[in-house]
PDB file of C-alpha atoms in Angstrom:
ATOM      1  CA  UNK A   1     -12.338   3.071  18.765  1.00  0.00           C
ATOM      2  CA  UNK A   2      -9.673   4.732  16.614  1.00  0.00           C
ATOM      3  CA  UNK A   3      -8.623   2.227  13.934  1.00  0.00           C
ATOM      4  CA  UNK A   4      -5.472   2.244  11.855  1.00  0.00           C
ATOM      5  CA  UNK A   5      -5.897   1.938   8.094  1.00  0.00           C
ATOM      6  CA  UNK A   6      -3.018   0.693   5.939  1.00  0.00           C
ATOM      7  CA  UNK A   7      -2.780   0.980   2.147  1.00  0.00           C
ATOM      8  CA  UNK A   8      -0.715  -1.735   0.468  1.00  0.00           C
ATOM      9  CA  UNK A   9       0.131  -2.774  -3.073  1.00  0.00           C
ATOM     10  CA  UNK A  10       2.957  -5.186  -3.982  1.00  0.00           C
ATOM     11  CA  UNK A  11       5.811  -4.840  -1.464  1.00  0.00           C
ATOM     12  CA  UNK A  12       5.377  -7.536   1.205  1.00  0.00           C
ATOM     13  CA  UNK A  13       8.820  -6.981   2.729  1.00  0.00           C
ATOM     14  CA  UNK A  14       8.210  -3.273   3.306  1.00  0.00           C
ATOM     15  CA  UNK A  15       4.674  -3.876   4.533  1.00  0.00           C
ATOM     16  CA  UNK A  16       5.958  -6.465   7.022  1.00  0.00           C
ATOM     17  CA  UNK A  17       8.236  -3.812   8.585  1.00  0.00           C
ATOM     18  CA  UNK A  18       5.358  -1.364   8.873  1.00  0.00           C
ATOM     19  CA  UNK A  19       3.092  -3.943  10.502  1.00  0.00           C
ATOM     20  CA  UNK A  20       5.783  -5.216  12.865  1.00  0.00           C
ATOM     21  CA  UNK A  21       6.234  -1.662  14.147  1.00  0.00           C
ATOM     22  CA  UNK A  22       2.509  -1.579  14.985  1.00  0.00           C
ATOM     23  CA  UNK A  23       2.433  -4.944  16.754  1.00  0.00           C
ATOM     24  CA  UNK A  24       2.946  -3.631  20.288  1.00  0.00           C
ATOM     25  CA  UNK A  25       0.803  -0.509  19.933  1.00  0.00           C
ATOM     26  CA  UNK A  26      -2.493  -1.953  21.264  1.00  0.00           C
ATOM     27  CA  UNK A  27      -4.354  -1.081  18.088  1.00  0.00           C
ATOM     28  CA  UNK A  28      -8.062  -1.888  18.482  1.00  0.00           C
ATOM     29  CA  UNK A  29      -8.633  -2.514  14.751  1.00  0.00           C
ATOM     30  CA  UNK A  30      -6.455  -2.705  11.635  1.00  0.00           C
ATOM     31  CA  UNK A  31      -8.216  -2.032   8.325  1.00  0.00           C
ATOM     32  CA  UNK A  32      -6.044  -2.980   5.359  1.00  0.00           C
ATOM     33  CA  UNK A  33      -6.656  -2.008   1.742  1.00  0.00           C
ATOM     34  CA  UNK A  34      -4.860  -4.277  -0.698  1.00  0.00           C
ATOM     35  CA  UNK A  35      -4.795  -2.794  -4.197  1.00  0.00           C
ATOM     36  CA  UNK A  36      -5.161  -5.081  -7.208  1.00  0.00           C
ATOM     37  CA  UNK A  37      -2.412  -5.711  -9.790  1.00  0.00           C
ATOM     38  CA  UNK A  38      -1.900  -3.345 -12.706  1.00  0.00           C
ATOM     39  CA  UNK A  39      -0.611  -6.172 -14.898  1.00  0.00           C
ATOM     40  CA  UNK A  40       0.474  -9.799 -14.624  1.00  0.00           C
ATOM     41  CA  UNK A  41       3.938  -8.938 -13.318  1.00  0.00           C
ATOM     42  CA  UNK A  42       2.361  -7.431 -10.178  1.00  0.00           C
ATOM     43  CA  UNK A  43       0.360 -10.530  -9.265  1.00  0.00           C
ATOM     44  CA  UNK A  44       3.049 -12.340  -7.189  1.00  0.00           C
ATOM     45  CA  UNK A  45       3.699  -9.221  -5.108  1.00  0.00           C
ATOM     46  CA  UNK A  46      -0.008  -8.608  -4.557  1.00  0.00           C
ATOM     47  CA  UNK A  47      -0.533 -12.219  -3.456  1.00  0.00           C
ATOM     48  CA  UNK A  48       2.421 -12.001  -1.076  1.00  0.00           C
ATOM     49  CA  UNK A  49       1.080  -8.760   0.422  1.00  0.00           C
ATOM     50  CA  UNK A  50      -2.243 -10.456   1.116  1.00  0.00           C
ATOM     51  CA  UNK A  51      -0.487 -13.364   2.782  1.00  0.00           C
ATOM     52  CA  UNK A  52       1.272 -10.901   5.102  1.00  0.00           C
ATOM     53  CA  UNK A  53      -2.032  -9.223   5.944  1.00  0.00           C
ATOM     54  CA  UNK A  54      -3.861 -12.486   6.612  1.00  0.00           C
ATOM     55  CA  UNK A  55      -1.047 -13.554   8.955  1.00  0.00           C
ATOM     56  CA  UNK A  56      -1.703 -10.665  11.365  1.00  0.00           C
ATOM     57  CA  UNK A  57      -2.947 -12.242  14.579  1.00  0.00           C
ATOM     58  CA  UNK A  58      -2.109  -9.597  17.166  1.00  0.00           C
ATOM     59  CA  UNK A  59      -5.190  -7.412  16.664  1.00  0.00           C
ATOM     60  CA  UNK A  60      -8.583  -7.573  14.909  1.00  0.00           C
ATOM     61  CA  UNK A  61      -8.155  -7.144  11.145  1.00  0.00           C
ATOM     62  CA  UNK A  62     -10.432  -6.222   8.267  1.00  0.00           C
ATOM     63  CA  UNK A  63      -8.939  -6.724   4.803  1.00  0.00           C
ATOM     64  CA  UNK A  64     -10.339  -5.147   1.646  1.00  0.00           C
ATOM     65  CA  UNK A  65      -8.867  -6.937  -1.363  1.00  0.00           C
ATOM     66  CA  UNK A  66      -9.461  -5.061  -4.576  1.00  0.00           C
ATOM     67  CA  UNK A  67      -9.660  -6.962  -7.865  1.00  0.00           C
ATOM     68  CA  UNK A  68      -8.754  -3.899  -9.950  1.00  0.00           C
ATOM     69  CA  UNK A  69      -5.860  -1.520  -9.465  1.00  0.00           C
ATOM     70  CA  UNK A  70      -6.960   1.863  -8.155  1.00  0.00           C
ATOM     71  CA  UNK A  71      -3.503   3.332  -7.704  1.00  0.00           C
ATOM     72  CA  UNK A  72      -2.498   5.159  -4.550  1.00  0.00           C
ATOM     73  CA  UNK A  73      -4.575   8.309  -5.007  1.00  0.00           C
ATOM     74  CA  UNK A  74      -7.901   6.606  -5.676  1.00  0.00           C
ATOM     75  CA  UNK A  75      -7.126   3.917  -3.096  1.00  0.00           C
ATOM     76  CA  UNK A  76      -6.552   6.487  -0.338  1.00  0.00           C
ATOM     77  CA  UNK A  77      -9.608   8.567  -1.205  1.00  0.00           C
ATOM     78  CA  UNK A  78     -11.884   5.527  -1.392  1.00  0.00           C
ATOM     79  CA  UNK A  79     -10.346   3.908   1.687  1.00  0.00           C
ATOM     80  CA  UNK A  80     -10.515   7.022   3.846  1.00  0.00           C
ATOM     81  CA  UNK A  81     -14.146   7.516   2.883  1.00  0.00           C
ATOM     82  CA  UNK A  82     -14.891   3.887   3.715  1.00  0.00           C
ATOM     83  CA  UNK A  83     -13.213   4.041   7.142  1.00  0.00           C
ATOM     84  CA  UNK A  84     -14.569   7.445   8.148  1.00  0.00           C
ATOM     85  CA  UNK A  85     -18.040   6.442   7.053  1.00  0.00           C
ATOM     86  CA  UNK A  86     -18.009   3.958   9.955  1.00  0.00           C
ATOM     87  CA  UNK A  87     -15.648   5.604  12.464  1.00  0.00           C
ATOM     88  CA  UNK A  88     -15.499   9.174  13.729  1.00  0.00           C
ATOM     89  CA  UNK A  89     -11.707   9.258  13.422  1.00  0.00           C
ATOM     90  CA  UNK A  90      -8.854   7.096  12.171  1.00  0.00           C
ATOM     91  CA  UNK A  91      -5.107   6.988  11.543  1.00  0.00           C
ATOM     92  CA  UNK A  92      -3.816   6.257   8.040  1.00  0.00           C
ATOM     93  CA  UNK A  93      -0.511   4.749   6.902  1.00  0.00           C
ATOM     94  CA  UNK A  94       0.901   3.748   3.556  1.00  0.00           C
ATOM     95  CA  UNK A  95       2.690   0.393   3.432  1.00  0.00           C
ATOM     96  CA  UNK A  96       6.142   1.990   3.718  1.00  0.00           C
ATOM     97  CA  UNK A  97       5.700   4.232   6.788  1.00  0.00           C
ATOM     98  CA  UNK A  98       7.415   2.708   9.838  1.00  0.00           C
ATOM     99  CA  UNK A  99       6.396   4.232  13.168  1.00  0.00           C
ATOM    100  CA  UNK A 100       8.293   4.493  16.433  1.00  0.00           C
ATOM    101  CA  UNK A 101       6.830   2.801  19.515  1.00  0.00           C
ATOM    102  CA  UNK A 102       4.289   5.143  21.051  1.00  0.00           C
ATOM    103  CA  UNK A 103       3.147   6.718  17.781  1.00  0.00           C
ATOM    104  CA  UNK A 104      -0.363   5.267  17.955  1.00  0.00           C
ATOM    105  CA  UNK A 105      -0.809   6.457  21.551  1.00  0.00           C
ATOM    106  CA  UNK A 106       0.437   9.936  20.615  1.00  0.00           C
ATOM    107  CA  UNK A 107      -1.784  10.353  17.554  1.00  0.00           C
ATOM    108  CA  UNK A 108      -4.885   8.795  19.071  1.00  0.00           C
ATOM    109  CA  UNK A 109      -4.548  11.059  22.129  1.00  0.00           C
ATOM    110  CA  UNK A 110      -4.332  14.065  19.790  1.00  0.00           C
ATOM    111  CA  UNK A 111      -7.390  12.892  17.864  1.00  0.00           C
ATOM    112  CA  UNK A 112      -9.365  12.574  21.099  1.00  0.00           C
ATOM    113  CA  UNK A 113      -8.206  15.945  22.435  1.00  0.00           C
ATOM    114  CA  UNK A 114      -9.075  17.962  19.324  1.00  0.00           C
ATOM    115  CA  UNK A 115     -12.124  15.936  18.261  1.00  0.00           C
ATOM    116  CA  UNK A 116     -14.554  18.817  18.786  1.00  0.00           C
ATOM    117  CA  UNK A 117     -12.216  21.634  17.715  1.00  0.00           C
ATOM    118  CA  UNK A 118     -13.147  22.493  14.134  1.00  0.00           C
ATOM    119  CA  UNK A 119      -9.981  24.552  13.694  1.00  0.00           C
ATOM    120  CA  UNK A 120      -7.998  21.293  13.648  1.00  0.00           C
ATOM    121  CA  UNK A 121      -8.356  19.199  10.498  1.00  0.00           C
ATOM    122  CA  UNK A 122      -5.656  16.580  11.007  1.00  0.00           C
ATOM    123  CA  UNK A 123      -2.769  15.243  13.071  1.00  0.00           C
ATOM    124  CA  UNK A 124       0.436  13.592  11.904  1.00  0.00           C
ATOM    125  CA  UNK A 125       3.449  11.738  13.240  1.00  0.00           C
ATOM    126  CA  UNK A 126       5.736  13.056  10.483  1.00  0.00           C
ATOM    127  CA  UNK A 127       7.806  16.207  10.279  1.00  0.00           C
ATOM    128  CA  UNK A 128      11.282  17.014   8.960  1.00  0.00           C
ATOM    129  CA  UNK A 129      14.093  19.368  10.027  1.00  0.00           C
ATOM    130  CA  UNK A 130      13.636  21.397   6.819  1.00  0.00           C
ATOM    131  CA  UNK A 131      10.053  22.329   7.705  1.00  0.00           C
ATOM    132  CA  UNK A 132      10.032  22.142  11.523  1.00  0.00           C
ATOM    133  CA  UNK A 133      10.161  25.454  13.452  1.00  0.00           C
ATOM    134  CA  UNK A 134      12.517  25.868  16.377  1.00  0.00           C
ATOM    135  CA  UNK A 135      10.303  24.252  19.002  1.00  0.00           C
ATOM    136  CA  UNK A 136      10.315  21.371  21.444  1.00  0.00           C
ATOM    137  CA  UNK A 137       6.530  21.115  21.541  1.00  0.00           C
ATOM    138  CA  UNK A 138       3.873  19.956  19.084  1.00  0.00           C
ATOM    139  CA  UNK A 139       3.002  22.741  16.661  1.00  0.00           C
ATOM    140  CA  UNK A 140       0.341  23.583  14.105  1.00  0.00           C
ATOM    141  CA  UNK A 141       0.916  23.868  10.379  1.00  0.00           C
ATOM    142  CA  UNK A 142      -1.583  25.113   7.798  1.00  0.00           C
ATOM    143  CA  UNK A 143      -0.433  22.460   5.338  1.00  0.00           C
ATOM    144  CA  UNK A 144      -1.786  18.971   5.889  1.00  0.00           C
ATOM    145  CA  UNK A 145       0.236  15.757   5.754  1.00  0.00           C
ATOM    146  CA  UNK A 146      -0.021  12.492   3.832  1.00  0.00           C
ATOM    147  CA  UNK A 147       2.446  10.324   5.793  1.00  0.00           C
ATOM    148  CA  UNK A 148       1.235   8.864   9.119  1.00  0.00           C
ATOM    149  CA  UNK A 149      -1.785  11.099   9.437  1.00  0.00           C
ATOM    150  CA  UNK A 150      -5.093  11.016  11.224  1.00  0.00           C
ATOM    151  CA  UNK A 151      -8.336  12.899  10.841  1.00  0.00           C
ATOM    152  CA  UNK A 152     -12.028  12.984  11.699  1.00  0.00           C
ATOM    153  CA  UNK A 153     -15.147  12.378   9.631  1.00  0.00           C
ATOM    154  CA  UNK A 154     -16.068  16.052  10.034  1.00  0.00           C
ATOM    155  CA  UNK A 155     -12.769  17.227   8.493  1.00  0.00           C
ATOM    156  CA  UNK A 156     -12.743  14.705   5.634  1.00  0.00           C
ATOM    157  CA  UNK A 157     -16.090  15.903   4.248  1.00  0.00           C
ATOM    158  CA  UNK A 158     -15.370  17.382   0.807  1.00  0.00           C
ATOM    159  CA  UNK A 159     -11.730  16.279   0.820  1.00  0.00           C
ATOM    160  CA  UNK A 160     -12.182  13.906  -2.110  1.00  0.00           C
ATOM    161  CA  UNK A 161     -12.970  16.696  -4.595  1.00  0.00           C
ATOM    162  CA  UNK A 162     -10.573  17.202  -7.554  1.00  0.00           C
ATOM    163  CA  UNK A 163      -7.488  19.091  -6.383  1.00  0.00           C
ATOM    164  CA  UNK A 164      -7.725  21.723  -9.126  1.00  0.00           C
ATOM    165  CA  UNK A 165     -11.300  22.544  -8.098  1.00  0.00           C
ATOM    166  CA  UNK A 166     -10.287  23.057  -4.472  1.00  0.00           C
ATOM    167  CA  UNK A 167      -7.295  25.174  -5.556  1.00  0.00           C
ATOM    168  CA  UNK A 168      -9.546  27.362  -7.728  1.00  0.00           C
ATOM    169  CA  UNK A 169     -11.912  27.852  -4.785  1.00  0.00           C
ATOM    170  CA  UNK A 170      -8.934  28.957  -2.688  1.00  0.00           C
ATOM    171  CA  UNK A 171      -7.890  31.467  -5.330  1.00  0.00           C
ATOM    172  CA  UNK A 172     -11.454  32.779  -5.631  1.00  0.00           C
ATOM    173  CA  UNK A 173     -11.432  33.497  -1.887  1.00  0.00           C
ATOM    174  CA  UNK A 174      -8.131  35.372  -2.111  1.00  0.00           C
ATOM    175  CA  UNK A 175      -6.045  32.585  -0.551  1.00  0.00           C
ATOM    176  CA  UNK A 176      -2.491  32.453  -1.878  1.00  0.00           C
ATOM    177  CA  UNK A 177      -2.303  29.096  -3.670  1.00  0.00           C
ATOM    178  CA  UNK A 178       1.520  29.231  -3.432  1.00  0.00           C
ATOM    179  CA  UNK A 179       1.508  29.935   0.303  1.00  0.00           C
ATOM    180  CA  UNK A 180       3.374  26.673   1.008  1.00  0.00           C
ATOM    181  CA  UNK A 181       5.327  26.541  -2.238  1.00  0.00           C
ATOM    182  CA  UNK A 182       5.129  27.056  -5.988  1.00  0.00           C
ATOM    183  CA  UNK A 183       5.075  23.262  -6.426  1.00  0.00           C
ATOM    184  CA  UNK A 184       1.512  22.992  -5.114  1.00  0.00           C
ATOM    185  CA  UNK A 185      -0.348  24.490  -8.112  1.00  0.00           C
ATOM    186  CA  UNK A 186       1.761  22.347 -10.425  1.00  0.00           C
ATOM    187  CA  UNK A 187       0.867  19.229  -8.452  1.00  0.00           C
ATOM    188  CA  UNK A 188      -2.813  20.189  -8.462  1.00  0.00           C
ATOM    189  CA  UNK A 189      -2.726  20.543 -12.258  1.00  0.00           C
ATOM    190  CA  UNK A 190      -1.221  17.034 -12.536  1.00  0.00           C
ATOM    191  CA  UNK A 191      -3.297  15.396  -9.791  1.00  0.00           C
ATOM    192  CA  UNK A 192      -5.879  13.813 -12.088  1.00  0.00           C
ATOM    193  CA  UNK A 193      -3.418  12.479 -14.662  1.00  0.00           C
ATOM    194  CA  UNK A 194      -0.936  11.232 -12.030  1.00  0.00           C
ATOM    195  CA  UNK A 195      -3.553   9.929  -9.585  1.00  0.00           C
ATOM    196  CA  UNK A 196      -2.321  12.157  -6.738  1.00  0.00           C
ATOM    197  CA  UNK A 197      -4.449  12.768  -3.667  1.00  0.00           C
ATOM    198  CA  UNK A 198      -2.339  14.670  -1.122  1.00  0.00           C
ATOM    199  CA  UNK A 199      -2.329  18.072  -2.842  1.00  0.00           C
ATOM    200  CA  UNK A 200      -6.125  18.151  -2.736  1.00  0.00           C
ATOM    201  CA  UNK A 201      -5.935  17.384   0.999  1.00  0.00           C
ATOM    202  CA  UNK A 202      -3.497  20.283   1.473  1.00  0.00           C
ATOM    203  CA  UNK A 203      -5.748  22.717  -0.375  1.00  0.00           C
ATOM    204  CA  UNK A 204      -8.743  21.371   1.573  1.00  0.00           C
ATOM    205  CA  UNK A 205      -6.975  22.523   4.752  1.00  0.00           C
ATOM    206  CA  UNK A 206      -6.224  25.929   3.247  1.00  0.00           C
ATOM    207  CA  UNK A 207      -9.743  26.485   1.912  1.00  0.00           C
ATOM    208  CA  UNK A 208     -11.295  25.843   5.320  1.00  0.00           C
ATOM    209  CA  UNK A 209      -8.578  27.399   7.463  1.00  0.00           C
ATOM    210  CA  UNK A 210      -7.931  23.952   8.936  1.00  0.00           C
ATOM    211  CA  UNK A 211      -4.719  23.148  10.797  1.00  0.00           C
ATOM    212  CA  UNK A 212      -2.514  20.068  11.062  1.00  0.00           C
ATOM    213  CA  UNK A 213      -0.856  19.155  14.371  1.00  0.00           C
ATOM    214  CA  UNK A 214       2.776  18.072  13.903  1.00  0.00           C
ATOM    215  CA  UNK A 215       5.184  16.644  16.492  1.00  0.00           C
ATOM    216  CA  UNK A 216       8.395  18.544  17.309  1.00  0.00           C
ATOM    217  CA  UNK A 217      10.363  15.668  15.753  1.00  0.00           C
ATOM    218  CA  UNK A 218       9.317  12.833  13.524  1.00  0.00           C
ATOM    219  CA  UNK A 219       7.738   9.745  15.065  1.00  0.00           C
ATOM    220  CA  UNK A 220       7.987   7.754  11.846  1.00  0.00           C
ATOM    221  CA  UNK A 221       9.983   7.384   8.659  1.00  0.00           C
ATOM    222  CA  UNK A 222       9.273   6.656   5.020  1.00  0.00           C
ATOM    223  CA  UNK A 223      11.266   3.517   4.163  1.00  0.00           C
ATOM    224  CA  UNK A 224       9.959   2.904   0.655  1.00  0.00           C
ATOM    225  CA  UNK A 225      12.485   4.778  -1.460  1.00  0.00           C
ATOM    226  CA  UNK A 226      13.289   2.097  -4.027  1.00  0.00           C
ATOM    227  CA  UNK A 227      12.681   1.378  -7.692  1.00  0.00           C
ATOM    228  CA  UNK A 228       9.421  -0.416  -6.911  1.00  0.00           C
ATOM    229  CA  UNK A 229       7.858   2.573  -5.200  1.00  0.00           C
ATOM    230  CA  UNK A 230       5.464   4.926  -6.933  1.00  0.00           C
ATOM    231  CA  UNK A 231       5.851   8.323  -5.291  1.00  0.00           C
ATOM    232  CA  UNK A 232       4.817  11.890  -5.965  1.00  0.00           C
ATOM    233  CA  UNK A 233       8.109  13.096  -4.483  1.00  0.00           C
ATOM    234  CA  UNK A 234      10.792  12.805  -7.179  1.00  0.00           C
ATOM    235  CA  UNK A 235      13.532  14.051  -4.834  1.00  0.00           C
ATOM    236  CA  UNK A 236      12.285  11.866  -2.016  1.00  0.00           C
ATOM    237  CA  UNK A 237      15.684  10.894  -0.648  1.00  0.00           C
ATOM    238  CA  UNK A 238      16.332  14.427   0.556  1.00  0.00           C
ATOM    239  CA  UNK A 239      13.196  14.109   2.710  1.00  0.00           C
ATOM    240  CA  UNK A 240      14.623  11.246   4.718  1.00  0.00           C
ATOM    241  CA  UNK A 241      14.760  12.090   8.391  1.00  0.00           C
ATOM    242  CA  UNK A 242      17.904  11.808  10.471  1.00  0.00           C
ATOM    243  CA  UNK A 243      17.881   8.714  12.712  1.00  0.00           C
ATOM    244  CA  UNK A 244      14.680   8.787  14.734  1.00  0.00           C
ATOM    245  CA  UNK A 245      14.853   9.525  18.439  1.00  0.00           C
ATOM    246  CA  UNK A 246      12.367   7.872  20.819  1.00  0.00           C
ATOM    247  CA  UNK A 247       8.846   9.239  20.555  1.00  0.00           C
ATOM    248  CA  UNK A 248       8.075  12.024  23.031  1.00  0.00           C
ATOM    249  CA  UNK A 249       5.498  11.255  25.708  1.00  0.00           C
ATOM    250  CA  UNK A 250       1.889  12.221  25.145  1.00  0.00           C
ATOM    251  CA  UNK A 251       1.705  15.894  26.173  1.00  0.00           C
ATOM    252  CA  UNK A 252       0.035  16.810  29.447  1.00  0.00           C
ATOM    253  CA  UNK A 253      -1.094  20.042  27.763  1.00  0.00           C
ATOM    254  CA  UNK A 254      -1.792  20.316  24.056  1.00  0.00           C
ATOM    255  CA  UNK A 255      -1.136  23.589  22.215  1.00  0.00           C
ATOM    256  CA  UNK A 256      -3.801  26.073  21.172  1.00  0.00           C
ATOM    257  CA  UNK A 257      -4.646  25.671  17.451  1.00  0.00           C
ATOM    258  CA  UNK A 258      -2.681  28.578  15.978  1.00  0.00           C
ATOM    259  CA  UNK A 259      -0.378  28.069  13.018  1.00  0.00           C
ATOM    260  CA  UNK A 260       3.294  28.587  13.809  1.00  0.00           C
ATOM    261  CA  UNK A 261       4.233  31.713  11.830  1.00  0.00           C
ATOM    262  CA  UNK A 262       7.398  30.116  10.412  1.00  0.00           C
ATOM    263  CA  UNK A 263       5.613  27.234   8.677  1.00  0.00           C
ATOM    264  CA  UNK A 264       4.797  28.775   5.272  1.00  0.00           C
ATOM    265  CA  UNK A 265       8.292  30.101   4.652  1.00  0.00           C
ATOM    266  CA  UNK A 266       9.944  26.915   5.893  1.00  0.00           C
ATOM    267  CA  UNK A 267       7.979  24.969   3.277  1.00  0.00           C
ATOM    268  CA  UNK A 268       8.884  27.538   0.633  1.00  0.00           C
ATOM    269  CA  UNK A 269      12.573  27.471   1.551  1.00  0.00           C
ATOM    270  CA  UNK A 270      12.583  23.665   1.407  1.00  0.00           C
ATOM    271  CA  UNK A 271      11.815  23.781  -2.322  1.00  0.00           C
ATOM    272  CA  UNK A 272      13.892  26.894  -3.075  1.00  0.00           C
ATOM    273  CA  UNK A 273      11.137  29.530  -3.148  1.00  0.00           C
ATOM    274  CA  UNK A 274      11.744  33.034  -1.730  1.00  0.00           C
ATOM    275  CA  UNK A 275       9.979  33.900   1.533  1.00  0.00           C
ATOM    276  CA  UNK A 276       6.734  35.811   1.717  1.00  0.00           C
ATOM    277  CA  UNK A 277       6.042  38.166   4.599  1.00  0.00           C
ATOM    278  CA  UNK A 278       2.690  37.894   6.417  1.00  0.00           C
ATOM    279  CA  UNK A 279       0.956  41.170   7.145  1.00  0.00           C
ATOM    280  CA  UNK A 280      -2.013  40.271   9.390  1.00  0.00           C
ATOM    281  CA  UNK A 281      -3.135  37.545  11.743  1.00  0.00           C
ATOM    282  CA  UNK A 282      -6.644  36.149  11.402  1.00  0.00           C
ATOM    283  CA  UNK A 283      -8.476  36.277  14.755  1.00  0.00           C
ATOM    284  CA  UNK A 284     -10.644  33.357  13.626  1.00  0.00           C
ATOM    285  CA  UNK A 285      -8.193  30.696  12.487  1.00  0.00           C
ATOM    286  CA  UNK A 286      -4.974  32.131  13.851  1.00  0.00           C
ATOM    287  CA  UNK A 287      -3.423  31.682  10.407  1.00  0.00           C
ATOM    288  CA  UNK A 288      -1.268  34.388   8.894  1.00  0.00           C
ATOM    289  CA  UNK A 289      -2.911  36.083   5.893  1.00  0.00           C
ATOM    290  CA  UNK A 290      -0.722  36.674   2.837  1.00  0.00           C
TER     291      UNK A 290
END
């Protein structure tokens, strides 16, 4: 049983696209978290979202309707803890992530394959030409992902700590907190005030030497770039993927968990940072040390 969890707020039209893309994926269980309104103006959208969720009849559904508004960061942290408290692994989507056919099969196969490999902390269906190495195979990245991602209970333990605390622990262990970009410490400093969760997840990977499996091309796209969206990516439009190609088949052989050496500098180049040159390779995690 690998459920899919969806986080929704007030955009029924976008959510309907995301759910329709999941309809034919043979999902064993959909767990939906419907955030409460921030103010009266949100109430019609929240009600409409719940109508969309209650109309799902193509798989078993559990719906958690919140009276108060948690915001995305608190909603994801609480929801992931709730799901992984009952299931060993799960796949997580925000309401505006539309997946290609075959994405669930691909990610659930990856979750099963690496379930006992503690070097792997997460899997994702999202990548982008700016941060994807020259490869035609799945690859490992030392930076986690927050769009169309999956993980295990074992990897989530401790992931809900404040981002600044995890970043400080990284620094205390000699881990370069700007390894994947100078934007990360800035985001960690703002995580509490802006209700961000992803940067803490990224540093959680780095602190533990955990890796994220990415596909060689994106299996999904973020479709929520509009004035109703609340996003931590102010230049989000530049992160749109080119038109998606069909999802690749589930690999017959999965790669060994070793970070692709190009990943850190691809992330840095994507935000305009200069490259950093690795000088050793860790025999334990396979990650380059900086």
